[in-house]
């Protein structure tokens, strides 16, 4: 599976391409086997017919006196129209056979079997296929090209396309051989021995390429709306306000796009309602809290008045913290290219001017992000490292499309079971309360929400040599 492309377009293209290729290969194998079997049946039937004709001719010439044979052969040549070119020799003629194939071997074996079966007393015989160019036809060295055209034009094809000649030689008596030359009923039958020719392969390749190109266009047309939907979902998931997805295309995609647009509209209404709700809560709670503080001043008991003021201050702090958490997370701004290394260097200089110790290392790294939001998240992490760990070490690295930022402090660290709870609102450890009594425990939660909205991640862990390490991962292309 790891060799498959990650995109739906790539996977569908490979599957369809392999499917078309496998179908064509299977169809070609079946078709080739059918052609071969049909050619073998036809060649076997033709060989039986030729073998029978050769047996009849050999029997006829064997029954003739030896001195009559040349006269009959001369008459046959003048008359024309015979199946065989015939000559008589005192010895067998040496014929250069063609390279054997499975089909030619079937024909030769069939003819030999016919001669052996019907002429069992035949002393000797020879059967072979030969090309007509330079083919010897008599024991005096004469070749097919030396003969007059009238002698062979009705029996053998020598131009314009040459066809293999079936040569049958049989011994009629000592020093008496008959020479028979003929063509198969289908002279070019050997061309069917291998149906997979260059022309057919070129045609199959052209068909395969055409089908693959059409498949690629169809798959791309089908998957393009999914890519649009995926981009819209990713952008919306990272907090961007996007236009509704066009509800065009196939019925299934239209239904999906319509459901996504409805979900997006509901979530946007919920976010707007939440923002208005917190603004209303902030406005409505300030007045009763102020009234309670004024009434607390009228209490005569100092201890009771102090308890009331402490509770009211804590309530006001919690309300401000909740509102700050919502406002810091929902920073409405456009995404743009941000040089993280320059931003971190500037934050390190500002921290040093304020008396903090920040060490930064890293090369040039650019991400697509909301500048103020990402600055708020990283500022919260660095401030936490300075407040609770004394000093901070910031390291920025990039590999492929992934950016990793580590921020380490030199504090006492955090118990392993408390690492995940640090992101919860108002959760603070004893060391944190001692180091920063004015904090509310919202910084890490705000930072994680902002980083998640950019498609990244934030993990906390203890360093082996002491201190807490915050690891931030971002994507350079689509943060």
Short mmCIF file of C-alpha atoms in Angstrom, two decimals:
data_model
loop_
_atom_site.label_atom_id
_atom_site.label_comp_id
_atom_site.label_asym_id
_atom_site.label_seq_id
_atom_site.Cartn_x
_atom_site.Cartn_y
_atom_site.Cartn_z
CA UNK A 1 0.00 0.00 0.00
CA UNK A 2 2.90 2.40 0.58
CA UNK A 3 3.63 2.41 -3.16
CA UNK A 4 0.13 3.71 -3.97
CA UNK A 5 -0.30 7.46 -4.54
CA UNK A 6 -1.96 9.36 -1.72
CA UNK A 7 -4.42 11.20 -3.98
CA UNK A 8 -7.72 9.70 -5.08
CA UNK A 9 -6.93 10.76 -8.66
CA UNK A 10 -3.67 8.79 -8.64
CA UNK A 11 -5.19 5.70 -7.04
CA UNK A 12 -8.21 5.58 -9.37
CA UNK A 13 -5.94 6.11 -12.38
CA UNK A 14 -3.68 3.23 -11.35
CA UNK A 15 -6.61 0.93 -10.60
CA UNK A 16 -8.34 1.71 -13.89
CA UNK A 17 -5.07 1.45 -15.83
CA UNK A 18 -4.23 -1.92 -14.30
CA UNK A 19 -7.80 -3.08 -14.87
CA UNK A 20 -7.72 -2.11 -18.54
CA UNK A 21 -4.27 -3.64 -18.98
CA UNK A 22 -5.28 -6.89 -17.26
CA UNK A 23 -8.47 -7.07 -19.35
CA UNK A 24 -6.56 -6.55 -22.57
CA UNK A 25 -3.92 -9.10 -21.63
CA UNK A 26 -6.55 -11.69 -20.73
CA UNK A 27 -8.56 -10.98 -23.89
CA UNK A 28 -5.40 -11.21 -26.01
CA UNK A 29 -4.40 -14.49 -24.40
CA UNK A 30 -7.84 -15.99 -25.03
CA UNK A 31 -7.95 -14.63 -28.57
CA UNK A 32 -4.40 -15.82 -29.31
CA UNK A 33 -5.16 -19.31 -28.02
CA UNK A 34 -8.32 -19.48 -30.12
CA UNK A 35 -6.44 -18.36 -33.24
CA UNK A 36 -3.70 -20.92 -32.63
CA UNK A 37 -6.15 -23.76 -32.08
CA UNK A 38 -8.14 -22.78 -35.17
CA UNK A 39 -4.95 -22.55 -37.27
CA UNK A 40 -3.83 -25.94 -36.00
CA UNK A 41 -7.19 -27.52 -36.89
CA UNK A 42 -7.19 -25.97 -40.35
CA UNK A 43 -3.55 -26.93 -41.00
CA UNK A 44 -4.18 -30.51 -39.81
CA UNK A 45 -7.21 -30.86 -42.10
CA UNK A 46 -5.26 -29.43 -45.06
CA UNK A 47 -2.33 -31.73 -44.31
CA UNK A 48 -4.65 -34.77 -44.32
CA UNK A 49 -5.99 -33.68 -47.71
CA UNK A 50 -2.52 -33.07 -49.17
CA UNK A 51 -1.22 -36.31 -47.70
CA UNK A 52 -4.07 -38.21 -49.35
CA UNK A 53 -3.37 -36.52 -52.69
CA UNK A 54 0.35 -37.30 -52.37
CA UNK A 55 -0.42 -40.95 -51.60
CA UNK A 56 -2.61 -41.16 -54.72
CA UNK A 57 0.06 -39.54 -56.88
CA UNK A 58 2.81 -41.82 -55.56
CA UNK A 59 0.66 -44.92 -56.13
CA UNK A 60 -0.15 -43.78 -59.67
CA UNK A 61 3.46 -43.11 -60.66
CA UNK A 62 4.62 -46.30 -58.96
CA UNK A 63 2.18 -48.27 -61.12
CA UNK A 64 3.59 -46.77 -64.34
CA UNK A 65 6.60 -48.19 -66.13
CA UNK A 66 9.68 -46.14 -65.48
CA UNK A 67 10.05 -45.04 -69.13
CA UNK A 68 6.44 -43.71 -69.22
CA UNK A 69 6.85 -41.41 -66.23
CA UNK A 70 8.80 -38.59 -67.97
CA UNK A 71 6.29 -38.54 -70.84
CA UNK A 72 3.34 -38.23 -68.45
CA UNK A 73 5.10 -35.53 -66.46
CA UNK A 74 5.74 -33.55 -69.66
CA UNK A 75 2.08 -33.83 -70.64
CA UNK A 76 0.99 -32.69 -67.16
CA UNK A 77 3.27 -29.64 -67.38
CA UNK A 78 1.87 -28.68 -70.77
CA UNK A 79 -1.73 -29.18 -69.62
CA UNK A 80 -1.25 -27.36 -66.27
CA UNK A 81 -3.76 -27.28 -63.46
CA UNK A 82 -2.27 -30.11 -61.39
CA UNK A 83 -1.87 -29.85 -57.64
CA UNK A 84 1.77 -30.96 -57.60
CA UNK A 85 4.85 -29.98 -59.53
CA UNK A 86 6.26 -33.44 -60.36
CA UNK A 87 9.68 -34.67 -61.39
CA UNK A 88 11.49 -38.00 -61.22
CA UNK A 89 15.10 -38.39 -60.12
CA UNK A 90 17.59 -41.14 -59.58
CA UNK A 91 18.30 -39.99 -56.04
CA UNK A 92 16.70 -37.72 -53.44
CA UNK A 93 17.31 -33.99 -53.85
CA UNK A 94 18.85 -32.13 -50.93
CA UNK A 95 16.39 -29.49 -49.75
CA UNK A 96 17.20 -26.73 -47.24
CA UNK A 97 14.25 -26.82 -44.81
CA UNK A 98 12.79 -23.68 -43.29
CA UNK A 99 12.96 -23.07 -39.56
CA UNK A 100 10.30 -25.22 -38.01
CA UNK A 101 7.38 -23.85 -36.05
CA UNK A 102 4.69 -25.60 -34.08
CA UNK A 103 2.27 -25.23 -37.01
CA UNK A 104 4.69 -26.49 -39.68
CA UNK A 105 5.64 -29.41 -37.45
CA UNK A 106 1.96 -30.40 -37.19
CA UNK A 107 1.64 -30.40 -41.02
CA UNK A 108 4.82 -32.40 -41.55
CA UNK A 109 3.91 -34.99 -38.93
CA UNK A 110 0.42 -35.36 -40.40
CA UNK A 111 1.73 -35.89 -43.96
CA UNK A 112 4.36 -38.36 -42.75
CA UNK A 113 1.72 -40.24 -40.81
CA UNK A 114 -0.51 -40.38 -43.87
CA UNK A 115 2.29 -41.77 -46.05
CA UNK A 116 3.28 -44.33 -43.44
CA UNK A 117 -0.30 -45.43 -42.88
CA UNK A 118 -1.39 -45.78 -46.51
CA UNK A 119 1.94 -46.73 -48.08
CA UNK A 120 3.44 -49.13 -45.56
CA UNK A 121 5.70 -50.78 -48.18
CA UNK A 122 7.26 -47.49 -49.22
CA UNK A 123 11.02 -47.94 -48.82
CA UNK A 124 11.91 -44.36 -48.03
CA UNK A 125 10.34 -40.90 -48.11
CA UNK A 126 11.22 -37.38 -47.10
CA UNK A 127 8.91 -34.44 -46.29
CA UNK A 128 10.01 -30.85 -45.68
CA UNK A 129 9.01 -27.22 -46.11
CA UNK A 130 11.40 -25.04 -48.14
CA UNK A 131 11.46 -21.53 -49.54
CA UNK A 132 11.10 -21.30 -53.34
CA UNK A 133 14.24 -19.16 -53.78
CA UNK A 134 16.96 -21.52 -55.00
CA UNK A 135 14.81 -24.58 -54.38
CA UNK A 136 16.32 -27.61 -56.26
CA UNK A 137 13.77 -29.61 -58.23
CA UNK A 138 15.90 -32.35 -59.81
CA UNK A 139 19.09 -34.25 -59.16
CA UNK A 140 20.87 -32.47 -62.04
CA UNK A 141 20.99 -29.25 -60.00
CA UNK A 142 18.11 -27.41 -61.67
CA UNK A 143 16.23 -25.00 -59.40
CA UNK A 144 12.71 -23.66 -59.42
CA UNK A 145 13.90 -20.39 -60.97
CA UNK A 146 15.42 -22.31 -63.91
CA UNK A 147 12.06 -23.74 -64.98
CA UNK A 148 9.72 -22.07 -67.46
CA UNK A 149 6.93 -20.08 -65.85
CA UNK A 150 4.30 -22.24 -67.58
CA UNK A 151 5.52 -25.24 -65.65
CA UNK A 152 5.02 -23.77 -62.18
CA UNK A 153 2.60 -20.84 -62.45
CA UNK A 154 -0.44 -23.06 -61.94
CA UNK A 155 1.12 -25.00 -59.06
CA UNK A 156 3.48 -22.77 -57.03
CA UNK A 157 3.48 -19.11 -56.04
CA UNK A 158 6.90 -17.55 -56.43
CA UNK A 159 5.99 -13.85 -56.83
CA UNK A 160 5.28 -11.26 -55.70
CA UNK A 161 5.04 -12.80 -52.20
CA UNK A 162 6.85 -16.06 -51.67
CA UNK A 163 5.13 -18.85 -49.77
CA UNK A 164 6.74 -21.97 -48.22
CA UNK A 165 6.71 -25.01 -50.55
CA UNK A 166 5.86 -28.47 -49.27
CA UNK A 167 8.32 -30.94 -50.83
CA UNK A 168 7.52 -34.68 -50.71
CA UNK A 169 10.09 -37.16 -52.05
CA UNK A 170 9.42 -40.90 -52.13
CA UNK A 171 11.50 -43.85 -53.37
CA UNK A 172 9.48 -45.78 -55.99
CA UNK A 173 12.25 -48.32 -56.65
CA UNK A 174 16.04 -48.40 -56.36
CA UNK A 175 17.47 -45.37 -58.24
CA UNK A 176 13.93 -44.09 -58.80
CA UNK A 177 12.56 -41.19 -56.72
CA UNK A 178 9.50 -39.09 -57.30
CA UNK A 179 9.62 -35.38 -56.41
CA UNK A 180 6.33 -33.63 -55.47
CA UNK A 181 6.16 -29.89 -54.69
CA UNK A 182 2.98 -28.06 -53.75
CA UNK A 183 1.52 -25.29 -51.61
CA UNK A 184 -0.84 -25.46 -48.67
CA UNK A 185 -4.46 -24.46 -49.43
CA UNK A 186 -3.63 -21.32 -47.45
CA UNK A 187 -0.11 -20.63 -48.77
CA UNK A 188 0.67 -18.14 -45.99
CA UNK A 189 -0.62 -20.33 -43.17
CA UNK A 190 2.62 -19.94 -41.18
CA UNK A 191 1.81 -16.28 -40.57
CA UNK A 192 -0.96 -17.50 -38.25
CA UNK A 193 1.54 -19.43 -36.17
CA UNK A 194 2.22 -16.28 -34.11
CA UNK A 195 -0.87 -14.05 -33.87
CA UNK A 196 1.02 -11.51 -31.75
CA UNK A 197 2.61 -9.47 -34.52
CA UNK A 198 4.13 -6.01 -34.34
CA UNK A 199 1.10 -4.49 -36.07
CA UNK A 200 -1.31 -6.07 -33.62
CA UNK A 201 0.85 -5.04 -30.65
CA UNK A 202 0.96 -1.46 -31.91
CA UNK A 203 -2.83 -1.46 -32.27
CA UNK A 204 -3.27 -2.88 -28.76
CA UNK A 205 -0.87 -0.28 -27.35
CA UNK A 206 -2.71 2.55 -29.11
CA UNK A 207 -6.00 1.24 -27.70
CA UNK A 208 -4.55 0.98 -24.20
CA UNK A 209 -3.14 4.51 -24.30
CA UNK A 210 -6.44 5.91 -25.60
CA UNK A 211 -8.45 4.15 -22.88
CA UNK A 212 -6.00 5.29 -20.18
CA UNK A 213 -6.15 8.91 -21.34
CA UNK A 214 -9.94 8.85 -21.38
CA UNK A 215 -9.97 7.18 -17.96
CA UNK A 216 -7.59 9.81 -16.61
CA UNK A 217 -9.79 12.63 -17.92
CA UNK A 218 -12.94 11.03 -16.49
CA UNK A 219 -11.33 10.35 -13.10
CA UNK A 220 -9.94 13.87 -12.95
CA UNK A 221 -13.36 15.28 -13.83
CA UNK A 222 -14.95 13.18 -11.07
CA UNK A 223 -12.35 13.94 -8.38
CA UNK A 224 -11.93 17.68 -9.00
CA UNK A 225 -15.09 18.57 -7.01
CA UNK A 226 -13.80 16.40 -4.14
CA UNK A 227 -10.55 18.38 -4.14
CA UNK A 228 -12.54 21.63 -3.97
CA UNK A 229 -14.60 20.23 -1.10
CA UNK A 230 -11.46 19.04 0.74
CA UNK A 231 -9.81 22.48 0.37
CA UNK A 232 -12.93 24.23 1.64
CA UNK A 233 -13.24 21.84 4.60
CA UNK A 234 -9.56 22.30 5.51
CA UNK A 235 -9.73 26.08 5.29
CA UNK A 236 -12.94 26.18 7.31
CA UNK A 237 -11.47 23.82 9.90
CA UNK A 238 -8.57 26.23 10.34
CA UNK A 239 -10.90 29.15 11.05
CA UNK A 240 -11.15 30.80 7.63
CA UNK A 241 -14.50 32.09 6.38
CA UNK A 242 -14.96 30.46 2.99
CA UNK A 243 -17.54 30.76 0.24
CA UNK A 244 -20.09 27.94 -0.05
CA UNK A 245 -18.97 24.98 -2.16
CA UNK A 246 -20.61 25.04 -5.62
CA UNK A 247 -23.42 22.50 -5.68
CA UNK A 248 -22.76 21.17 -9.20
CA UNK A 249 -21.70 17.79 -10.53
CA UNK A 250 -22.93 14.30 -9.82
CA UNK A 251 -25.96 13.71 -7.60
CA UNK A 252 -23.83 12.25 -4.79
CA UNK A 253 -21.44 15.22 -4.81
CA UNK A 254 -24.30 17.73 -4.91
CA UNK A 255 -25.79 16.08 -1.82
CA UNK A 256 -22.40 16.12 -0.07
CA UNK A 257 -21.75 19.76 -0.98
CA UNK A 258 -25.23 20.77 0.16
CA UNK A 259 -24.72 19.01 3.51
CA UNK A 260 -21.29 20.64 3.94
CA UNK A 261 -22.62 24.11 3.16
CA UNK A 262 -25.47 23.62 5.65
CA UNK A 263 -23.02 22.42 8.31
CA UNK A 264 -20.70 25.35 7.62
CA UNK A 265 -23.57 27.82 7.93
CA UNK A 266 -24.70 26.27 11.23
CA UNK A 267 -21.18 26.38 12.70
CA UNK A 268 -20.69 30.00 11.60
CA UNK A 269 -23.99 30.95 13.23
CA UNK A 270 -22.93 29.11 16.37
CA UNK A 271 -19.57 30.93 16.45
CA UNK A 272 -21.24 34.30 15.94
CA UNK A 273 -23.81 33.51 18.63
CA UNK A 274 -21.05 32.43 21.00
CA UNK A 275 -19.11 35.66 20.45
CA UNK A 276 -22.22 37.75 21.03
CA UNK A 277 -23.07 35.65 24.10
CA UNK A 278 -19.68 36.22 25.72
CA UNK A 279 -19.82 39.92 24.90
CA UNK A 280 -23.25 40.11 26.54
CA UNK A 281 -22.02 38.13 29.55
CA UNK A 282 -19.06 40.50 29.92
CA UNK A 283 -21.36 43.50 29.79
CA UNK A 284 -24.02 42.05 32.07
CA UNK A 285 -21.66 40.71 34.77
CA UNK A 286 -19.65 43.88 35.23
CA UNK A 287 -22.58 45.83 36.69
CA UNK A 288 -23.65 43.30 39.38
CA UNK A 289 -20.01 42.63 40.32
CA UNK A 290 -19.47 46.37 40.76
CA UNK A 291 -22.65 46.65 42.84
CA UNK A 292 -21.56 43.75 45.03
CA UNK A 293 -18.20 45.40 45.62
CA UNK A 294 -19.93 48.63 46.65
CA UNK A 295 -22.22 46.74 49.02
CA UNK A 296 -19.26 44.87 50.45
CA UNK A 297 -17.77 48.20 51.43
CA UNK A 298 -20.80 48.75 53.69
CA UNK A 299 -20.09 45.67 55.73
CA UNK A 300 -18.87 46.47 59.18
CA UNK A 301 -16.98 43.23 59.80
CA UNK A 302 -13.47 43.62 58.35
CA UNK A 303 -12.93 39.89 57.92
CA UNK A 304 -16.26 39.39 56.15
CA UNK A 305 -15.62 42.40 53.92
CA UNK A 306 -12.21 41.05 52.99
CA UNK A 307 -13.69 37.61 52.14
CA UNK A 308 -16.33 39.22 49.95
CA UNK A 309 -13.72 41.29 48.10
CA UNK A 310 -11.54 38.21 47.57
CA UNK A 311 -14.45 36.18 46.16
CA UNK A 312 -15.56 39.05 43.91
CA UNK A 313 -12.02 39.60 42.63
CA UNK A 314 -11.72 35.89 41.83
CA UNK A 315 -15.09 35.96 40.04
CA UNK A 316 -14.07 39.02 38.02
CA UNK A 317 -10.75 37.38 37.16
CA UNK A 318 -12.48 34.23 35.92
CA UNK A 319 -14.87 36.24 33.73
CA UNK A 320 -12.01 38.26 32.24
CA UNK A 321 -10.03 35.05 31.67
CA UNK A 322 -12.90 33.37 29.85
CA UNK A 323 -13.44 36.42 27.65
CA UNK A 324 -9.72 36.66 26.96
CA UNK A 325 -9.62 32.99 25.99
CA UNK A 326 -12.42 33.48 23.44
CA UNK A 327 -10.96 36.70 22.01
CA UNK A 328 -7.42 35.35 21.76
CA UNK A 329 -8.57 32.19 19.97
CA UNK A 330 -10.95 33.93 17.55
CA UNK A 331 -8.50 36.38 15.98
CA UNK A 332 -10.10 37.36 12.66
CA UNK A 333 -7.31 38.05 10.15
CA UNK A 334 -6.21 36.82 6.77
CA UNK A 335 -3.50 34.23 6.31
CA UNK A 336 -0.23 35.35 4.81
CA UNK A 337 3.39 34.27 4.55
CA UNK A 338 5.13 34.58 7.92
CA UNK A 339 8.88 34.24 8.49
CA UNK A 340 8.93 32.26 11.73
CA UNK A 341 12.64 32.74 12.28
CA UNK A 342 12.37 36.56 12.09
CA UNK A 343 9.31 36.52 14.37
CA UNK A 344 11.09 34.39 16.98
CA UNK A 345 14.25 36.51 16.82
CA UNK A 346 12.18 39.64 17.45
CA UNK A 347 10.37 37.96 20.36
CA UNK A 348 13.73 36.84 21.82
CA UNK A 349 15.09 40.41 21.62
CA UNK A 350 11.96 41.79 23.28
CA UNK A 351 12.24 39.22 26.06
CA UNK A 352 15.91 40.10 26.66
CA UNK A 353 15.04 43.79 26.86
CA UNK A 354 12.51 42.87 29.56
CA UNK A 355 15.17 40.99 31.52
CA UNK A 356 14.47 37.45 30.25
CA UNK A 357 17.03 35.00 28.91
CA UNK A 358 16.04 33.47 25.55
CA UNK A 359 18.40 31.54 23.25
CA UNK A 360 17.19 31.06 19.66
CA UNK A 361 18.64 28.86 16.89
CA UNK A 362 17.25 28.04 13.46
CA UNK A 363 17.32 28.83 9.78
CA UNK A 364 14.95 30.71 7.50
CA UNK A 365 11.45 29.16 7.66
CA UNK A 366 8.27 30.52 6.08
CA UNK A 367 4.73 29.34 6.88
CA UNK A 368 1.26 30.46 5.78
CA UNK A 369 -0.49 31.63 8.95
CA UNK A 370 -2.40 34.38 10.72
CA UNK A 371 0.43 36.66 11.92
CA UNK A 372 -1.14 37.98 15.13
CA UNK A 373 -2.61 34.61 16.11
CA UNK A 374 0.60 32.64 15.64
CA UNK A 375 2.53 35.37 17.46
CA UNK A 376 0.09 35.15 20.38
CA UNK A 377 0.48 31.36 20.59
CA UNK A 378 4.30 31.40 20.49
CA UNK A 379 4.44 34.36 22.88
CA UNK A 380 2.36 32.42 25.43
CA UNK A 381 4.74 29.45 25.21
CA UNK A 382 7.89 31.56 25.55
CA UNK A 383 6.39 33.61 28.40
CA UNK A 384 5.50 30.38 30.23
CA UNK A 385 9.06 29.11 29.79
CA UNK A 386 10.46 32.35 31.24
CA UNK A 387 7.97 32.59 34.10
CA UNK A 388 8.13 28.98 35.26
CA UNK A 389 11.55 27.86 34.02
CA UNK A 390 13.80 30.89 34.40
CA UNK A 391 15.15 30.84 30.80
CA UNK A 392 14.08 29.49 27.42
CA UNK A 393 15.86 27.69 24.59
CA UNK A 394 14.09 27.92 21.23
CA UNK A 395 15.05 25.66 18.31
CA UNK A 396 13.43 25.93 14.83
CA UNK A 397 13.94 23.16 12.26
CA UNK A 398 12.37 22.25 8.90
CA UNK A 399 12.24 18.89 7.08
CA UNK A 400 10.32 18.41 3.83
CA UNK A 401 7.01 20.25 4.39
CA UNK A 402 7.03 20.02 8.20
CA UNK A 403 8.25 22.70 10.60
CA UNK A 404 9.12 21.74 14.18
CA UNK A 405 9.62 24.29 16.95
CA UNK A 406 10.83 23.23 20.41
CA UNK A 407 10.76 25.55 23.42
CA UNK A 408 12.54 24.27 26.50
CA UNK A 409 12.66 25.83 29.95
CA UNK A 410 14.89 24.94 32.89
CA UNK A 411 12.26 24.60 35.57
CA UNK A 412 11.45 21.58 37.72
CA UNK A 413 9.31 19.96 35.01
CA UNK A 414 5.78 18.59 35.33
CA UNK A 415 4.56 15.21 36.63
CA UNK A 416 3.72 12.92 33.71
CA UNK A 417 0.11 12.47 34.79
CA UNK A 418 -0.40 16.27 34.75
CA UNK A 419 0.94 17.00 31.24
CA UNK A 420 -2.42 16.70 29.48
CA UNK A 421 -4.31 18.58 32.21
CA UNK A 422 -2.13 21.68 31.77
CA UNK A 423 -4.23 22.60 28.72
CA UNK A 424 -7.42 22.75 30.80
CA UNK A 425 -8.57 26.25 31.86
CA UNK A 426 -7.55 27.46 35.33
CA UNK A 427 -5.35 24.41 36.01
CA UNK A 428 -2.12 25.51 37.69
CA UNK A 429 0.52 23.57 39.61
CA UNK A 430 1.99 24.62 42.92
CA UNK A 431 5.23 25.69 41.27
CA UNK A 432 3.26 27.86 38.84
CA UNK A 433 1.34 29.59 41.60
CA UNK A 434 4.57 30.38 43.41
CA UNK A 435 6.34 31.65 40.27
CA UNK A 436 3.43 33.67 38.86
CA UNK A 437 0.61 34.37 41.29
CA UNK A 438 -1.26 36.56 38.79
CA UNK A 439 -1.76 33.90 36.13
CA UNK A 440 -5.05 32.20 35.30
CA UNK A 441 -3.90 28.96 33.62
CA UNK A 442 -5.28 29.89 30.17
CA UNK A 443 -2.11 30.47 28.13
CA UNK A 444 -1.42 26.86 27.09
CA UNK A 445 -5.05 26.23 26.11
CA UNK A 446 -5.11 29.40 23.98
CA UNK A 447 -1.80 28.46 22.32
CA UNK A 448 -2.97 24.93 21.50
CA UNK A 449 -6.27 26.16 20.04
CA UNK A 450 -4.48 28.63 17.77
CA UNK A 451 -1.94 26.03 16.62
CA UNK A 452 -4.69 23.47 15.98
CA UNK A 453 -6.56 26.10 13.94
CA UNK A 454 -3.43 26.32 11.75
CA UNK A 455 -3.44 22.56 11.16
CA UNK A 456 -0.54 21.93 13.55
CA UNK A 457 0.00 20.27 16.88
CA UNK A 458 1.33 21.08 20.36
CA UNK A 459 2.78 18.46 22.70
CA UNK A 460 4.32 18.82 26.15
CA UNK A 461 7.02 16.61 27.61
CA UNK A 462 9.77 16.58 30.22
CA UNK A 463 13.36 16.98 29.06
CA UNK A 464 15.74 14.17 30.15
CA UNK A 465 18.06 16.77 31.72
CA UNK A 466 15.24 18.64 33.44
CA UNK A 467 12.69 21.23 32.45
CA UNK A 468 9.57 21.21 30.29
CA UNK A 469 9.66 21.01 26.46
CA UNK A 470 6.85 22.31 24.25
CA UNK A 471 6.96 20.86 20.69
CA UNK A 472 5.03 22.74 17.99
CA UNK A 473 4.57 21.24 14.49
CA UNK A 474 3.30 23.24 11.51
CA UNK A 475 2.95 22.60 7.78
CA UNK A 476 4.92 25.03 5.63
CA UNK A 477 2.48 24.86 2.66
CA UNK A 478 -0.96 24.79 4.22
CA UNK A 479 -0.57 25.99 7.80
#
